[in-house]
């Protein structure tokens, strides 16, 4: 892995680049703590209660990462030989070290969905006939917002239809809500309503919410009891975790409404770079805090563009061989976006 002594001045590599704010650090310093594994940490208890209410579920579990939220949910829902239906560009498929195969012995049937969004009819078409020779279709997983889909927001009625189809066919429905709060702010629909009909759902605290660590997984009491067994099994049970849970409580108070600023900054960035020759950017595709750029017309490798931008103090990551992704967040203001756009323009013009 490459190491850097100092972070780039303007870091658009991901919304995980946020640093805890002074207010958040203060809340962490003052947090009440106890032994989390014993259920005795008041800050963790407050965070899970609040998250369960936010997501409209009976119970919730504090976990060290979003990946663990996904993997534990999959392990609770699926048994070896089961099949999961998800978008081909889903995080659980391409970005979790094949955890579904390793931990749950399950594999993923990929639906071709460039914006990361598929319909009830796609679910129906992907479900296997019951046969001794077929994998058992067991779980439908949606990602809202869809990261690989460009930060796209699932229309509420599509979510409802997908969850209803899963239920009708005896499958469970799971929502990777790493950026569910971005979806809620962008759509004006509450997280509770967006998660309705899904057996499991989680939010990441360490993305746009700006916390250093953590995710919260929610579901029925029974689901969460099972998930808690997996939490211990994975070694994810903690001790005085209130120090980091306090950051989550602080973020839910102070960092949710402001996600609208990140969305406005992403739209601004897209509009500022839309006419750069060779760069493919469609501002109409910017629904939340991500801007994807098709670099094929520049004649340069995205990794090369990324490296040269870094020399100018701006970090935008290569997403794949022909595209780059910029993500706005708490530590990026309008001036930063303007400077990043100007740097990209200067670089590609030279
Ligand atoms: C980041 C991300 C995850 C994993 O979260 P971590 O906290 O980084 O483990 C899962 N799903 C999506 C859509 C993500 O963007």
XYZ file of C-alpha atoms and ligand atoms in Angstrom:
365
model
C 0.000 0.000 0.000
C 1.188 3.490 -0.733
C 1.792 5.645 2.294
C 1.564 9.377 2.561
C 2.818 11.459 5.410
C 0.300 14.192 4.852
C -3.209 14.018 3.465
C -3.837 15.832 0.179
C -5.046 19.399 0.655
C -8.309 18.605 -1.090
C -9.235 14.976 -0.628
C -12.122 13.780 -2.802
C -11.062 10.136 -2.723
C -13.998 9.145 -0.500
C -16.287 10.462 2.204
C -14.294 8.223 4.544
C -11.593 10.921 4.407
C -13.412 13.012 7.031
C -11.643 13.757 10.314
C -13.558 14.067 13.594
C -14.439 17.725 14.181
C -13.497 19.530 17.425
C -17.117 19.192 18.598
C -17.107 15.475 17.886
C -13.779 15.010 19.662
C -15.204 16.843 22.663
C -18.236 14.535 22.720
C -15.901 11.538 22.532
C -13.722 12.839 25.358
C -16.749 13.306 27.578
C -18.475 10.033 26.681
C -19.854 7.815 29.392
C -18.488 4.317 28.945
C -18.846 0.767 30.223
C -18.203 -2.780 29.039
C -19.935 -2.989 25.671
C -19.759 -6.805 25.490
C -21.805 -6.955 28.684
C -24.321 -4.424 27.389
C -23.071 -1.947 29.997
C -21.873 0.903 27.805
C -24.439 3.720 28.112
C -23.228 5.544 25.000
C -23.415 2.420 22.843
C -26.833 1.612 24.281
C -28.050 5.121 23.460
C -26.659 4.893 19.923
C -28.290 1.559 19.117
C -31.639 2.637 20.550
C -31.561 5.811 18.552
C -30.483 4.011 15.373
C -33.199 1.368 15.715
C -35.788 4.153 15.960
C -34.240 6.020 13.029
C -34.443 2.886 10.879
C -37.858 1.802 12.142
C -36.628 -1.536 13.519
C -36.988 -3.245 16.903
C -33.294 -3.438 17.690
C -29.820 -2.523 16.502
C -26.201 -3.542 16.961
C -23.092 -1.353 16.974
C -20.325 -2.804 14.806
C -16.794 -1.731 13.903
C -17.453 -1.317 10.170
C -19.999 -1.318 7.405
C -18.423 -4.379 5.878
C -19.064 -6.264 9.112
C -22.694 -5.070 9.043
C -23.127 -6.571 5.569
C -21.245 -9.776 6.335
C -23.072 -10.432 9.595
C -26.452 -9.758 7.985
C -25.607 -12.159 5.153
C -24.382 -14.784 7.618
C -27.632 -14.550 9.593
C -29.848 -14.739 6.498
C -27.976 -17.328 4.418
C -26.708 -20.884 4.714
C -24.064 -22.616 2.579
C -25.403 -23.119 -0.934
C -27.725 -20.131 -0.793
C -27.816 -17.436 -3.426
C -28.019 -13.680 -2.950
C -29.522 -11.398 -5.588
C -27.733 -8.068 -5.916
C -26.618 -5.515 -8.498
C -23.466 -6.486 -10.405
C -21.741 -3.363 -9.069
C -22.782 -3.975 -5.441
C -20.260 -3.446 -2.666
C -20.986 -6.933 -1.270
C -20.028 -8.417 -4.631
C -16.887 -6.582 -5.615
C -15.500 -4.885 -2.534
C -15.784 -7.223 0.459
C -13.091 -9.806 -0.319
C -15.739 -12.379 -1.308
C -16.947 -12.467 2.305
C -20.366 -13.876 1.385
C -18.626 -16.939 -0.065
C -16.137 -17.232 2.780
C -18.374 -16.737 5.824
C -21.856 -17.732 4.658
C -20.867 -20.188 1.895
C -23.218 -18.220 -0.343
C -22.749 -16.690 -3.729
C -24.161 -13.693 -5.453
C -26.293 -13.634 -8.559
C -25.493 -10.348 -10.241
C -28.177 -8.231 -11.846
C -26.898 -5.931 -14.567
C -27.901 -2.517 -13.207
C -25.545 0.283 -14.284
C -27.082 2.800 -11.855
C -27.181 0.085 -9.178
C -30.972 0.039 -9.174
C -33.119 -2.908 -10.270
C -36.834 -3.617 -10.173
C -39.156 -6.246 -8.733
C -39.331 -7.842 -12.185
C -35.524 -8.303 -12.163
C -35.793 -10.003 -8.776
C -38.576 -12.273 -10.032
C -36.497 -13.198 -13.099
C -33.409 -13.968 -10.990
C -35.127 -16.275 -8.507
C -34.297 -19.936 -9.217
C -36.843 -22.653 -9.762
C -36.889 -24.846 -6.706
C -34.807 -27.847 -7.652
C -32.362 -30.116 -5.908
C -29.782 -28.948 -8.447
C -30.269 -25.208 -8.004
C -28.837 -22.915 -5.419
C -31.563 -21.727 -3.067
C -32.491 -18.102 -3.727
C -32.480 -16.674 -0.237
C -31.710 -12.968 -0.045
C -32.175 -9.792 -2.076
C -29.694 -7.045 -1.275
C -30.121 -3.427 -2.329
C -27.611 -0.628 -1.854
C -29.032 2.839 -1.162
C -27.401 5.038 -2.250
C -25.637 2.868 -4.793
C -21.919 3.545 -4.668
C -20.976 1.771 -7.921
C -24.122 3.272 -9.418
C -22.749 6.791 -8.952
C -24.385 7.649 -5.628
C -27.812 7.025 -7.128
C -30.937 7.092 -4.971
C -33.490 4.303 -5.165
C -37.000 5.608 -5.845
C -39.115 4.748 -2.804
C -41.729 2.852 -4.822
C -39.025 0.667 -6.406
C -37.662 -0.223 -2.974
C -41.132 -1.136 -1.784
C -41.788 -3.270 -4.840
C -38.453 -5.114 -4.490
C -39.050 -5.798 -0.787
C -42.611 -6.955 -1.516
C -41.400 -9.288 -4.286
C -38.767 -10.778 -1.973
C -41.356 -11.341 0.728
C -43.876 -12.866 -1.681
C -41.235 -15.361 -2.857
C -40.037 -16.244 0.634
C -36.705 -14.406 0.391
C -35.306 -11.980 2.943
C -34.495 -8.411 1.933
C -31.370 -6.596 3.101
C -30.391 -2.966 2.622
C -26.785 -1.819 2.493
C -27.428 1.675 3.794
C -23.812 2.821 3.997
C -25.154 6.137 2.668
C -28.841 5.769 3.504
C -28.849 9.177 5.163
C -27.627 10.715 1.916
C -30.545 9.001 0.186
C -32.990 10.302 2.792
C -31.706 13.871 2.562
C -31.681 13.796 -1.241
C -35.154 12.271 -1.600
C -36.926 13.832 1.352
C -38.166 10.366 2.385
C -37.342 9.299 5.957
C -34.826 6.527 6.604
C -37.587 4.667 8.432
C -39.795 4.685 5.356
C -36.923 3.820 3.025
C -36.040 0.805 5.195
C -39.624 -0.388 5.549
C -40.061 -3.989 4.378
C -36.351 -4.822 4.722
C -35.446 -7.424 7.358
C -32.030 -5.871 7.863
C -30.578 -2.439 7.207
C -27.523 -0.538 8.374
C -25.931 2.867 8.244
C -22.250 3.699 8.149
C -21.040 6.258 10.671
C -17.597 6.634 9.116
C -18.669 7.914 5.704
C -20.535 11.188 5.209
C -21.467 11.353 8.887
C -17.849 12.017 9.686
C -17.148 9.538 12.514
C -13.808 7.772 12.806
C -15.244 4.255 13.195
C -18.417 2.231 13.086
C -21.681 1.132 11.586
C -25.066 0.269 13.070
C -27.048 -2.760 11.870
C -30.782 -2.905 12.601
C -33.552 -5.476 12.355
C -36.002 -7.472 14.469
C -35.049 -8.433 18.019
C -34.590 -12.004 16.874
C -32.385 -10.989 13.938
C -30.211 -8.770 16.135
C -29.809 -11.531 18.759
C -28.482 -13.818 16.009
C -26.323 -11.006 14.607
C -24.843 -10.496 18.073
C -23.640 -14.118 18.090
C -21.840 -13.435 14.797
C -20.448 -10.208 16.217
C -18.742 -12.198 18.968
C -17.668 -14.877 16.523
C -16.030 -12.292 14.266
C -14.300 -10.702 17.237
C -16.303 -7.535 16.710
C -17.536 -7.273 20.297
C -15.803 -4.360 21.992
C -15.254 -2.980 25.488
C -15.419 0.762 26.296
C -16.767 1.457 22.822
C -18.767 4.425 24.103
C -15.794 6.574 23.082
C -16.604 5.883 19.419
C -20.370 5.509 19.864
C -20.401 9.078 21.229
C -19.077 10.227 17.857
C -22.072 8.508 16.243
C -24.552 10.223 18.552
C -22.877 13.542 17.869
C -23.030 12.930 14.103
C -26.746 12.088 14.224
C -27.313 15.420 15.976
C -25.040 17.603 13.858
C -24.046 15.979 10.574
C -27.233 14.730 8.936
C -28.963 17.852 7.582
C -25.665 19.189 6.315
C -25.328 16.276 3.852
C -27.339 18.562 1.543
C -24.208 20.754 1.326
C -22.169 17.764 0.122
C -24.787 17.094 -2.538
C -24.737 20.735 -3.667
C -20.925 20.678 -3.790
C -20.945 17.488 -5.882
C -23.410 19.072 -8.330
C -21.234 22.174 -8.487
C -18.113 20.087 -9.164
C -19.860 18.187 -11.975
C -21.087 21.407 -13.570
C -17.587 22.944 -13.363
C -15.896 20.000 -15.095
C -18.671 19.003 -17.511
C -17.103 20.782 -20.488
C -13.491 19.640 -19.995
C -12.518 18.096 -23.341
C -12.204 14.303 -23.251
C -13.839 13.953 -19.835
C -17.251 12.292 -19.737
C -19.380 13.753 -16.954
C -23.142 14.012 -16.810
C -24.229 16.464 -14.104
C -27.752 15.023 -14.348
C -26.370 11.776 -12.882
C -25.185 13.495 -9.714
C -27.895 12.705 -7.186
C -25.903 12.799 -3.956
C -22.225 13.264 -3.048
C -20.467 11.420 -5.881
C -19.249 12.446 -9.307
C -18.119 9.770 -11.740
C -15.968 10.772 -14.704
C -15.372 8.692 -17.814
C -11.726 9.253 -18.703
C -11.559 7.198 -21.906
C -11.634 10.333 -24.081
C -8.592 11.866 -22.373
C -6.116 9.299 -23.682
C -4.781 8.973 -20.144
C -5.007 6.190 -17.634
C -7.209 7.208 -14.669
C -4.434 6.196 -12.264
C -2.096 8.558 -14.126
C -4.578 11.439 -13.893
C -4.976 10.684 -10.200
C -1.203 10.708 -9.653
C -0.743 14.018 -11.472
C -3.648 15.612 -9.600
C -2.072 14.573 -6.327
C 1.017 16.585 -7.240
C -1.319 19.585 -7.227
C -2.637 18.680 -3.778
C -5.927 17.206 -4.997
C -6.867 13.557 -4.630
C -9.479 11.934 -6.856
C -9.265 8.172 -7.100
C -9.290 5.964 -10.167
C -12.467 3.865 -9.969
C -11.676 1.363 -12.701
C -9.682 1.334 -15.944
C -11.813 4.014 -17.599
C -13.292 6.094 -14.837
C -12.632 8.161 -11.749
C -14.807 8.974 -8.755
C -14.858 12.174 -6.701
C -16.746 12.225 -3.396
C -17.674 15.348 -1.439
C -17.910 15.376 2.352
C -17.697 17.288 5.612
C -14.112 18.419 5.059
C -14.708 19.772 1.534
C -16.162 23.241 1.057
C -17.207 25.112 -2.045
C -13.770 26.698 -2.433
C -12.197 23.234 -2.330
C -14.508 21.988 -5.037
C -13.719 25.015 -7.216
C -9.994 24.499 -6.760
C -10.228 20.758 -7.510
C -12.169 21.500 -10.693
C -9.617 24.108 -11.766
C -6.742 21.687 -11.121
C -8.389 18.954 -13.165
C -9.032 21.408 -16.004
C -5.448 22.693 -15.968
C -4.066 19.159 -15.914
C -6.158 17.885 -18.812
C -5.548 21.024 -20.870
C -1.773 20.761 -20.513
C -18.070 1.781 2.361
C -19.150 0.860 1.991
C -19.310 -0.343 2.670
C -18.338 -0.823 3.730
O -18.242 0.036 4.804
P -16.907 0.101 5.701
O -17.343 0.891 6.886
O -15.883 0.792 4.860
O -16.522 -1.294 6.027
C -20.376 -1.148 2.312
N -21.245 -0.769 1.359
C -21.116 0.387 0.689
C -22.124 0.755 -0.339
C -20.054 1.231 0.968
O -19.907 2.362 0.283
